[in-house]
């Protein structure tokens, strides 16, 4: 164990040197785009198409007031339904004049003025998902307009693009071409823009699961859409619960690295009453958040931040758990033991510590155990990342875990 600690520390030190080299003397190096999983907020999970500029601005205010911005949530992403259903006479996109009368640049300026970053949703095909589902009029996708639209986004100060295939048409090769075209169009603007893609909607098998999108996007959706429910039992088909998604994502750990993340969809922490689902319990929400942290997933909150109850704020603002997610190694936790529904996860951290998650997927409280062989440690200090309690321990790590609960520990070898 000591050897891997020294190795990790050396790698980290070397990485620091590599990052510092290209900067000119006296200029701090620009962090690479999405060097750690992106964090932010997105309008879709709570509001769907019911959005307007005042709602978005008030959400930016609430990200600041709630402490979430300072905890790391940066991107305010406006999902589907922000645009005028008709392009302008010269073929440009613009915001819906009724709901975004000040225009998208003004919204972006407001968001930037709060010390946050700005994101938008678009598709590489002809219709956005809401347009395809007849929930919103028009056909304003970026297919054939990629370079012009990328320039428009850059001129509005867009820092994050969520780009969703959302069409039954197109082979995997067509998708690779379409997503690459926008990657190149974004790069040509010269503006660093986090590029989030979804190759799944209307396709089976899911090409976000089948294909490794490293090098094309910073994050790629691995599953169908999440809903605020623990489990639906669906095999990567709409709608998905928290544990259904974990099962798909667990097979893809090798892909995650700094600058590329498996995207198991946005957070449902504090999201209630969606499509007949009442929402997660607080215990389930804590487990969901902790698992997304372990999986080095993007942490994109989807709740109404203006009106969250204290326990939801505590979950989303838990800096010990956020630190697990934002670790510079960006390793996705391995499932090291799965005794049916009692699962042990292990994530190595850049400082040589390890984070262990004990996930109880059953309907009753259980004592779960990670063995010393699974930990790779016999003597260690364990910090409980939900209570902050620190204990010196030796041997197996045991904990009582509530039904649908996750206990998270950060272990430092001694
Ligand atoms: C798809 C995506 C969702 C959301 C909607 C918008 O379903 O997976 O996250 O962006 O489209 O219509």
Tab-separated table of C-alpha atoms and ligand atoms in Angstrom:
chain	number	residue	atom	x	y	z
A	1	UNK	CA	0.000	0.000	0.000
A	2	UNK	CA	2.786	2.386	0.944
A	3	UNK	CA	4.305	1.782	-2.505
A	4	UNK	CA	1.095	2.781	-4.297
A	5	UNK	CA	0.876	5.886	-2.117
A	6	UNK	CA	4.391	6.941	-3.143
A	7	UNK	CA	3.624	6.141	-6.786
A	8	UNK	CA	0.402	8.159	-6.714
A	9	UNK	CA	2.167	11.086	-5.073
A	10	UNK	CA	4.918	10.981	-7.708
A	11	UNK	CA	2.428	10.855	-10.567
A	12	UNK	CA	0.580	13.806	-9.083
A	13	UNK	CA	3.779	15.794	-8.727
A	14	UNK	CA	4.757	15.022	-12.338
A	15	UNK	CA	1.282	15.944	-13.545
A	16	UNK	CA	1.670	19.271	-11.771
A	17	UNK	CA	4.938	19.931	-13.595
A	18	UNK	CA	3.435	18.959	-16.969
A	19	UNK	CA	0.536	21.340	-16.476
A	20	UNK	CA	2.831	24.163	-15.420
A	21	UNK	CA	5.250	23.883	-18.357
A	22	UNK	CA	3.284	25.483	-21.219
A	23	UNK	CA	2.434	28.622	-19.228
A	24	UNK	CA	4.522	31.716	-19.819
A	25	UNK	CA	6.580	32.920	-16.902
A	26	UNK	CA	4.349	34.571	-14.340
A	27	UNK	CA	1.099	33.422	-15.980
A	28	UNK	CA	-0.910	30.780	-14.158
A	29	UNK	CA	-1.642	27.756	-16.363
A	30	UNK	CA	-5.249	27.619	-17.634
A	31	UNK	CA	-6.872	24.489	-16.270
A	32	UNK	CA	-7.732	22.050	-19.064
A	33	UNK	CA	-11.413	21.985	-19.982
A	34	UNK	CA	-13.237	19.506	-17.735
A	35	UNK	CA	-10.017	18.367	-16.013
A	36	UNK	CA	-12.374	17.090	-13.304
A	37	UNK	CA	-16.054	16.143	-13.738
A	38	UNK	CA	-18.165	19.217	-14.567
A	39	UNK	CA	-20.470	20.455	-11.794
A	40	UNK	CA	-23.500	22.650	-12.227
A	41	UNK	CA	-27.254	22.861	-12.554
A	42	UNK	CA	-29.589	22.058	-15.469
A	43	UNK	CA	-33.226	23.072	-15.966
A	44	UNK	CA	-34.619	19.798	-17.364
A	45	UNK	CA	-35.215	17.452	-14.422
A	46	UNK	CA	-37.450	19.861	-12.505
A	47	UNK	CA	-38.834	22.194	-15.140
A	48	UNK	CA	-38.779	20.522	-18.579
A	49	UNK	CA	-39.958	23.148	-21.082
A	50	UNK	CA	-41.357	25.466	-18.359
A	51	UNK	CA	-38.435	27.881	-18.415
A	52	UNK	CA	-37.867	31.595	-18.894
A	53	UNK	CA	-35.088	34.063	-18.272
A	54	UNK	CA	-36.327	35.094	-14.828
A	55	UNK	CA	-36.414	31.499	-13.638
A	56	UNK	CA	-32.880	30.880	-14.906
A	57	UNK	CA	-31.581	34.089	-13.347
A	58	UNK	CA	-33.208	33.292	-10.010
A	59	UNK	CA	-31.610	29.859	-10.132
A	60	UNK	CA	-28.185	31.450	-10.648
A	61	UNK	CA	-28.906	33.682	-7.632
A	62	UNK	CA	-29.891	30.616	-5.604
A	63	UNK	CA	-26.719	28.727	-6.571
A	64	UNK	CA	-24.773	31.594	-5.011
A	65	UNK	CA	-27.015	32.057	-1.944
A	66	UNK	CA	-27.123	28.328	-1.155
A	67	UNK	CA	-23.337	28.027	-1.168
A	68	UNK	CA	-23.444	25.644	-4.127
A	69	UNK	CA	-21.377	27.878	-6.399
A	70	UNK	CA	-18.645	28.052	-3.787
A	71	UNK	CA	-18.831	24.292	-3.300
A	72	UNK	CA	-17.981	23.865	-7.006
A	73	UNK	CA	-21.237	23.995	-9.001
A	74	UNK	CA	-20.243	26.194	-11.931
A	75	UNK	CA	-22.377	25.624	-15.003
A	76	UNK	CA	-25.949	26.896	-15.323
A	77	UNK	CA	-27.281	24.890	-18.263
A	78	UNK	CA	-30.550	25.756	-19.989
A	79	UNK	CA	-31.885	22.520	-21.444
A	80	UNK	CA	-34.432	22.035	-24.249
A	81	UNK	CA	-37.034	24.701	-25.215
A	82	UNK	CA	-35.000	27.927	-24.836
A	83	UNK	CA	-35.015	28.852	-28.558
A	84	UNK	CA	-37.275	30.592	-31.006
A	85	UNK	CA	-38.951	27.754	-32.977
A	86	UNK	CA	-37.912	29.565	-36.173
A	87	UNK	CA	-34.396	30.491	-37.154
A	88	UNK	CA	-33.946	34.161	-38.128
A	89	UNK	CA	-33.942	35.261	-41.806
A	90	UNK	CA	-30.161	34.718	-41.994
A	91	UNK	CA	-30.478	31.217	-40.525
A	92	UNK	CA	-29.289	32.046	-36.996
A	93	UNK	CA	-30.610	30.666	-33.752
A	94	UNK	CA	-32.045	33.036	-31.200
A	95	UNK	CA	-33.754	32.723	-27.828
A	96	UNK	CA	-37.524	32.396	-27.678
A	97	UNK	CA	-38.585	36.080	-27.784
A	98	UNK	CA	-41.481	35.483	-25.401
A	99	UNK	CA	-39.655	33.658	-22.618
A	100	UNK	CA	-36.142	34.987	-23.183
A	101	UNK	CA	-36.941	38.537	-24.394
A	102	UNK	CA	-33.525	39.902	-23.346
A	103	UNK	CA	-31.787	37.322	-25.559
A	104	UNK	CA	-29.437	34.511	-24.651
A	105	UNK	CA	-26.315	36.656	-24.448
A	106	UNK	CA	-27.978	38.754	-21.727
A	107	UNK	CA	-28.800	35.597	-19.755
A	108	UNK	CA	-25.220	34.408	-20.207
A	109	UNK	CA	-23.920	37.797	-19.043
A	110	UNK	CA	-26.100	37.596	-15.940
A	111	UNK	CA	-24.857	34.097	-15.157
A	112	UNK	CA	-21.235	35.157	-15.680
A	113	UNK	CA	-21.816	38.201	-13.488
A	114	UNK	CA	-22.623	35.813	-10.642
A	115	UNK	CA	-19.281	34.055	-11.042
A	116	UNK	CA	-20.898	31.103	-12.805
A	117	UNK	CA	-20.648	29.636	-16.304
A	118	UNK	CA	-23.322	29.319	-18.965
A	119	UNK	CA	-24.604	26.288	-20.870
A	120	UNK	CA	-27.210	25.460	-23.521
A	121	UNK	CA	-28.879	22.396	-25.060
A	122	UNK	CA	-29.002	21.596	-28.777
A	123	UNK	CA	-29.123	18.575	-31.114
A	124	UNK	CA	-27.033	17.442	-34.117
A	125	UNK	CA	-30.166	16.343	-35.984
A	126	UNK	CA	-33.148	18.399	-37.162
A	127	UNK	CA	-35.399	18.390	-34.076
A	128	UNK	CA	-34.663	18.736	-30.391
A	129	UNK	CA	-36.160	16.050	-28.171
A	130	UNK	CA	-39.079	18.293	-27.205
A	131	UNK	CA	-39.670	19.078	-30.880
A	132	UNK	CA	-39.546	15.382	-31.732
A	133	UNK	CA	-42.038	14.593	-28.962
A	134	UNK	CA	-44.337	17.411	-30.167
A	135	UNK	CA	-43.894	19.230	-26.859
A	136	UNK	CA	-42.373	22.262	-28.606
A	137	UNK	CA	-42.797	23.583	-32.162
A	138	UNK	CA	-40.229	23.931	-34.955
A	139	UNK	CA	-37.175	22.146	-36.325
A	140	UNK	CA	-34.171	24.089	-35.143
A	141	UNK	CA	-31.479	21.405	-34.710
A	142	UNK	CA	-27.876	22.169	-35.651
A	143	UNK	CA	-27.624	19.545	-38.439
A	144	UNK	CA	-26.030	21.440	-41.353
A	145	UNK	CA	-25.588	24.618	-39.266
A	146	UNK	CA	-22.834	23.400	-36.953
A	147	UNK	CA	-20.177	26.031	-37.568
A	148	UNK	CA	-22.594	28.971	-37.605
A	149	UNK	CA	-24.338	27.738	-34.450
A	150	UNK	CA	-21.044	27.141	-32.647
A	151	UNK	CA	-20.039	30.732	-33.464
A	152	UNK	CA	-23.401	31.940	-32.173
A	153	UNK	CA	-22.928	29.992	-28.928
A	154	UNK	CA	-19.414	31.382	-28.478
A	155	UNK	CA	-20.691	34.940	-29.129
A	156	UNK	CA	-23.264	34.456	-26.350
A	157	UNK	CA	-20.559	33.311	-23.934
A	158	UNK	CA	-21.606	29.667	-23.866
A	159	UNK	CA	-19.204	27.542	-21.785
A	160	UNK	CA	-21.031	24.190	-21.949
A	161	UNK	CA	-23.004	22.535	-24.748
A	162	UNK	CA	-25.319	19.598	-24.113
A	163	UNK	CA	-25.738	17.982	-27.527
A	164	UNK	CA	-28.394	15.274	-27.714
A	165	UNK	CA	-28.901	13.073	-30.802
A	166	UNK	CA	-32.598	12.548	-30.180
A	167	UNK	CA	-33.550	10.939	-33.474
A	168	UNK	CA	-34.356	7.368	-34.484
A	169	UNK	CA	-32.289	7.937	-37.656
A	170	UNK	CA	-28.543	7.423	-37.893
A	171	UNK	CA	-26.046	4.585	-37.477
A	172	UNK	CA	-23.212	4.676	-34.971
A	173	UNK	CA	-20.941	5.954	-37.764
A	174	UNK	CA	-23.403	8.751	-38.546
A	175	UNK	CA	-23.409	9.676	-34.873
A	176	UNK	CA	-19.615	9.675	-34.702
A	177	UNK	CA	-19.532	12.005	-37.712
A	178	UNK	CA	-22.253	14.297	-36.326
A	179	UNK	CA	-20.761	14.609	-32.874
A	180	UNK	CA	-17.263	15.111	-34.308
A	181	UNK	CA	-18.474	17.905	-36.594
A	182	UNK	CA	-19.725	19.906	-33.610
A	183	UNK	CA	-16.588	19.098	-31.604
A	184	UNK	CA	-14.548	20.655	-34.404
A	185	UNK	CA	-16.927	23.584	-34.800
A	186	UNK	CA	-16.657	24.359	-31.079
A	187	UNK	CA	-12.870	24.080	-31.205
A	188	UNK	CA	-12.786	26.444	-34.197
A	189	UNK	CA	-14.430	29.186	-32.093
A	190	UNK	CA	-11.356	29.219	-29.830
A	191	UNK	CA	-13.609	29.311	-26.733
A	192	UNK	CA	-13.191	26.499	-24.184
A	193	UNK	CA	-16.603	24.805	-24.155
A	194	UNK	CA	-17.424	21.650	-22.215
A	195	UNK	CA	-18.973	19.235	-24.697
A	196	UNK	CA	-21.609	16.866	-23.326
A	197	UNK	CA	-23.200	14.370	-25.731
A	198	UNK	CA	-25.999	11.826	-25.723
A	199	UNK	CA	-26.009	9.146	-28.418
A	200	UNK	CA	-28.773	7.141	-26.770
A	201	UNK	CA	-32.222	8.595	-27.230
A	202	UNK	CA	-34.310	6.624	-29.751
A	203	UNK	CA	-31.529	4.064	-30.218
A	204	UNK	CA	-31.173	0.506	-28.988
A	205	UNK	CA	-28.610	-0.734	-28.184
A	206	UNK	CA	-27.508	2.532	-26.622
A	207	UNK	CA	-24.502	3.860	-28.501
A	208	UNK	CA	-23.407	5.839	-25.453
A	209	UNK	CA	-23.006	2.495	-23.699
A	210	UNK	CA	-21.615	0.558	-26.656
A	211	UNK	CA	-19.088	3.101	-27.903
A	212	UNK	CA	-16.237	4.883	-26.094
A	213	UNK	CA	-16.570	8.607	-26.959
A	214	UNK	CA	-13.178	9.565	-25.519
A	215	UNK	CA	-11.564	12.172	-27.748
A	216	UNK	CA	-14.892	13.369	-29.151
A	217	UNK	CA	-16.672	14.699	-26.063
A	218	UNK	CA	-15.835	15.514	-22.448
A	219	UNK	CA	-18.799	13.502	-21.238
A	220	UNK	CA	-21.126	11.035	-22.845
A	221	UNK	CA	-24.421	9.718	-21.546
A	222	UNK	CA	-24.289	5.982	-20.895
A	223	UNK	CA	-28.005	5.346	-20.325
A	224	UNK	CA	-31.561	6.376	-21.073
A	225	UNK	CA	-33.088	9.204	-19.040
A	226	UNK	CA	-33.033	9.101	-15.258
A	227	UNK	CA	-36.172	9.695	-13.174
A	228	UNK	CA	-36.377	10.335	-9.405
A	229	UNK	CA	-36.790	6.665	-8.480
A	230	UNK	CA	-34.483	4.055	-6.924
A	231	UNK	CA	-35.192	1.323	-9.474
A	232	UNK	CA	-37.405	0.704	-12.498
A	233	UNK	CA	-35.820	-2.623	-13.511
A	234	UNK	CA	-35.462	-1.435	-17.117
A	235	UNK	CA	-32.416	-2.687	-19.077
A	236	UNK	CA	-31.198	0.670	-20.411
A	237	UNK	CA	-34.648	1.665	-21.607
A	238	UNK	CA	-36.704	4.707	-20.612
A	239	UNK	CA	-37.216	5.439	-17.763
A	240	UNK	CA	-34.233	4.541	-15.578
A	241	UNK	CA	-33.844	4.553	-11.797
A	242	UNK	CA	-30.661	5.258	-9.839
A	243	UNK	CA	-29.637	1.607	-9.431
A	244	UNK	CA	-30.518	0.602	-13.012
A	245	UNK	CA	-28.097	3.282	-14.181
A	246	UNK	CA	-25.369	2.219	-11.751
A	247	UNK	CA	-25.524	-1.316	-13.186
A	248	UNK	CA	-24.863	-0.045	-16.719
A	249	UNK	CA	-22.192	2.447	-15.675
A	250	UNK	CA	-20.246	-0.095	-13.599
A	251	UNK	CA	-19.184	-1.934	-16.748
A	252	UNK	CA	-17.576	1.194	-18.220
A	253	UNK	CA	-15.101	2.209	-15.505
A	254	UNK	CA	-12.051	1.912	-17.767
A	255	UNK	CA	-13.206	4.832	-19.913
A	256	UNK	CA	-13.180	7.510	-17.198
A	257	UNK	CA	-10.111	9.736	-17.046
A	258	UNK	CA	-9.308	13.439	-16.603
A	259	UNK	CA	-11.159	15.186	-19.447
A	260	UNK	CA	-13.592	12.340	-20.210
A	261	UNK	CA	-16.374	10.981	-18.012
A	262	UNK	CA	-19.173	8.465	-18.257
A	263	UNK	CA	-22.357	10.495	-17.803
A	264	UNK	CA	-25.009	8.520	-15.901
A	265	UNK	CA	-27.399	11.490	-16.342
A	266	UNK	CA	-28.152	14.453	-14.141
A	267	UNK	CA	-28.911	14.396	-10.438
A	268	UNK	CA	-32.390	13.733	-9.063
A	269	UNK	CA	-31.433	14.880	-5.556
A	270	UNK	CA	-34.313	17.059	-4.308
A	271	UNK	CA	-36.452	16.448	-7.415
A	272	UNK	CA	-40.038	15.381	-6.623
A	273	UNK	CA	-43.265	14.548	-8.443
A	274	UNK	CA	-42.078	13.792	-11.959
A	275	UNK	CA	-44.125	11.580	-14.288
A	276	UNK	CA	-45.811	9.860	-11.358
A	277	UNK	CA	-42.594	9.306	-9.383
A	278	UNK	CA	-42.779	10.927	-5.932
A	279	UNK	CA	-39.002	11.321	-5.678
A	280	UNK	CA	-36.141	9.727	-3.760
A	281	UNK	CA	-36.118	9.504	0.047
A	282	UNK	CA	-33.335	11.462	1.738
A	283	UNK	CA	-31.425	8.208	2.300
A	284	UNK	CA	-31.749	7.313	-1.387
A	285	UNK	CA	-30.771	10.833	-2.438
A	286	UNK	CA	-27.630	10.628	-0.265
A	287	UNK	CA	-26.772	7.256	-1.836
A	288	UNK	CA	-27.414	8.601	-5.355
A	289	UNK	CA	-25.137	11.598	-4.773
A	290	UNK	CA	-22.412	9.479	-3.162
A	291	UNK	CA	-22.500	6.939	-5.994
A	292	UNK	CA	-22.258	9.700	-8.638
A	293	UNK	CA	-19.243	11.033	-6.719
A	294	UNK	CA	-17.646	7.569	-6.634
A	295	UNK	CA	-18.302	7.108	-10.364
A	296	UNK	CA	-16.548	10.408	-11.239
A	297	UNK	CA	-19.805	11.430	-12.869
A	298	UNK	CA	-20.670	15.000	-13.775
A	299	UNK	CA	-22.577	16.477	-10.811
A	300	UNK	CA	-25.342	18.421	-12.506
A	301	UNK	CA	-28.064	19.230	-9.998
A	302	UNK	CA	-31.623	19.238	-11.310
A	303	UNK	CA	-33.645	20.462	-8.343
A	304	UNK	CA	-35.297	23.791	-7.642
A	305	UNK	CA	-32.351	25.293	-5.786
A	306	UNK	CA	-34.507	28.238	-4.681
A	307	UNK	CA	-36.651	26.017	-2.488
A	308	UNK	CA	-34.588	23.080	-1.294
A	309	UNK	CA	-35.027	21.704	2.194
A	310	UNK	CA	-32.005	21.735	4.524
A	311	UNK	CA	-31.228	18.030	4.125
A	312	UNK	CA	-31.075	18.352	0.321
A	313	UNK	CA	-28.760	21.346	0.674
A	314	UNK	CA	-26.571	19.315	3.052
A	315	UNK	CA	-26.337	16.466	0.526
A	316	UNK	CA	-25.489	18.697	-2.434
A	317	UNK	CA	-23.052	20.835	-0.430
A	318	UNK	CA	-21.191	17.982	1.277
A	319	UNK	CA	-17.634	19.008	0.475
A	320	UNK	CA	-16.117	15.713	1.580
A	321	UNK	CA	-18.247	13.898	-0.986
A	322	UNK	CA	-17.633	16.534	-3.647
A	323	UNK	CA	-13.884	16.091	-3.079
A	324	UNK	CA	-14.285	12.402	-3.938
A	325	UNK	CA	-15.860	13.398	-7.238
A	326	UNK	CA	-13.385	16.165	-8.034
A	327	UNK	CA	-10.235	14.144	-7.388
A	328	UNK	CA	-7.576	14.804	-10.024
A	329	UNK	CA	-7.061	11.101	-10.850
A	330	UNK	CA	-10.714	10.999	-12.026
A	331	UNK	CA	-10.866	7.245	-11.518
A	332	UNK	CA	-14.320	5.712	-11.601
A	333	UNK	CA	-14.880	3.449	-8.596
A	334	UNK	CA	-14.643	-0.288	-9.178
A	335	UNK	CA	-17.315	-2.609	-7.908
A	336	UNK	CA	-15.034	-4.946	-5.945
A	337	UNK	CA	-17.686	-7.108	-4.312
A	338	UNK	CA	-21.312	-7.695	-5.084
A	339	UNK	CA	-22.942	-10.230	-2.775
A	340	UNK	CA	-26.234	-9.931	-4.587
A	341	UNK	CA	-27.449	-6.577	-3.431
A	342	UNK	CA	-24.713	-5.707	-0.925
A	343	UNK	CA	-22.075	-3.919	-2.926
A	344	UNK	CA	-18.565	-2.694	-2.128
A	345	UNK	CA	-17.052	0.093	-4.246
A	346	UNK	CA	-13.452	1.307	-4.175
A	347	UNK	CA	-12.066	4.513	-5.678
A	348	UNK	CA	-8.347	5.356	-5.516
A	349	UNK	CA	-7.551	9.021	-4.874
A	350	UNK	CA	-4.610	11.143	-6.009
A	351	UNK	CA	-3.232	11.507	-2.454
A	352	UNK	CA	-3.008	7.716	-2.037
A	353	UNK	CA	-6.125	7.431	0.104
A	354	UNK	CA	-9.018	5.267	-1.049
A	355	UNK	CA	-12.735	5.884	-0.860
A	356	UNK	CA	-14.938	2.934	-0.041
A	357	UNK	CA	-18.684	2.840	-0.611
A	358	UNK	CA	-20.931	0.228	0.997
A	359	UNK	CA	-24.232	0.212	-0.915
A	360	UNK	CA	-27.236	-1.636	0.494
A	361	UNK	CA	-29.721	-2.224	-2.310
A	362	UNK	CA	-32.087	-4.331	-0.183
A	363	UNK	CA	-35.286	-3.265	1.562
A	364	UNK	CA	-33.858	-3.793	5.079
A	365	UNK	CA	-30.917	-2.396	7.052
A	366	UNK	CA	-27.801	-4.588	6.787
A	367	UNK	CA	-24.273	-4.775	8.151
A	368	UNK	CA	-21.941	-4.644	5.152
A	369	UNK	CA	-18.231	-5.465	5.086
A	370	UNK	CA	-15.255	-4.584	2.917
A	371	UNK	CA	-12.466	-7.062	3.592
A	372	UNK	CA	-8.820	-6.087	4.044
A	373	UNK	CA	-8.083	-7.810	0.720
A	374	UNK	CA	-10.648	-5.606	-1.008
A	375	UNK	CA	-9.342	-2.516	0.753
A	376	UNK	CA	-5.681	-3.308	0.167
A	377	UNK	CA	-5.095	-2.043	3.740
A	378	UNK	CA	-5.020	-3.579	7.249
A	379	UNK	CA	-4.398	-0.519	9.417
A	380	UNK	CA	-6.033	2.745	8.527
A	381	UNK	CA	-7.842	5.849	9.624
A	382	UNK	CA	-11.398	5.989	8.290
A	383	UNK	CA	-13.321	9.216	7.825
A	384	UNK	CA	-17.091	8.777	7.500
A	385	UNK	CA	-17.917	11.219	4.692
A	386	UNK	CA	-21.509	11.722	5.826
A	387	UNK	CA	-20.867	12.391	9.526
A	388	UNK	CA	-17.234	13.564	9.435
A	389	UNK	CA	-16.382	11.095	12.205
A	390	UNK	CA	-12.788	9.838	12.078
A	391	UNK	CA	-11.758	6.514	13.622
A	392	UNK	CA	-8.546	4.490	13.668
A	393	UNK	CA	-9.239	0.942	12.559
A	394	UNK	CA	-7.638	-2.322	11.636
A	395	UNK	CA	-8.953	-5.306	9.701
A	396	UNK	CA	-12.198	-5.442	7.744
A	397	UNK	CA	-14.283	-2.294	7.380
A	398	UNK	CA	-17.790	-2.976	8.685
A	399	UNK	CA	-20.751	-0.628	8.836
A	400	UNK	CA	-24.490	-0.725	9.397
A	401	UNK	CA	-26.119	0.527	6.199
A	402	UNK	CA	-29.797	1.496	6.011
A	403	UNK	CA	-32.064	0.087	3.303
A	404	UNK	CA	-31.278	1.837	-0.021
A	405	UNK	CA	-28.380	3.521	1.741
A	406	UNK	CA	-24.702	4.142	1.082
A	407	UNK	CA	-21.978	4.484	3.713
A	408	UNK	CA	-18.940	6.305	2.400
A	409	UNK	CA	-15.518	6.249	4.010
A	410	UNK	CA	-12.196	7.782	3.012
A	411	UNK	CA	-9.353	5.579	4.236
A	412	UNK	CA	-5.810	6.693	4.898
A	413	UNK	CA	-3.269	3.924	5.393
A	414	UNK	CA	-1.100	4.100	8.486
B	1	LIG	C1	-33.514	13.945	-23.750
B	1	LIG	C2	-32.366	14.043	-22.752
B	1	LIG	C3	-32.843	14.780	-21.507
B	1	LIG	C4	-33.354	16.169	-21.898
B	1	LIG	C5	-34.458	16.020	-22.923
B	1	LIG	C6	-34.898	17.379	-23.473
B	1	LIG	O1	-34.553	13.155	-23.274
B	1	LIG	O2	-31.902	12.775	-22.419
B	1	LIG	O3	-31.783	14.907	-20.576
B	1	LIG	O4	-32.291	16.930	-22.412
B	1	LIG	O5	-34.017	15.248	-24.040
B	1	LIG	O6	-35.961	17.249	-24.364
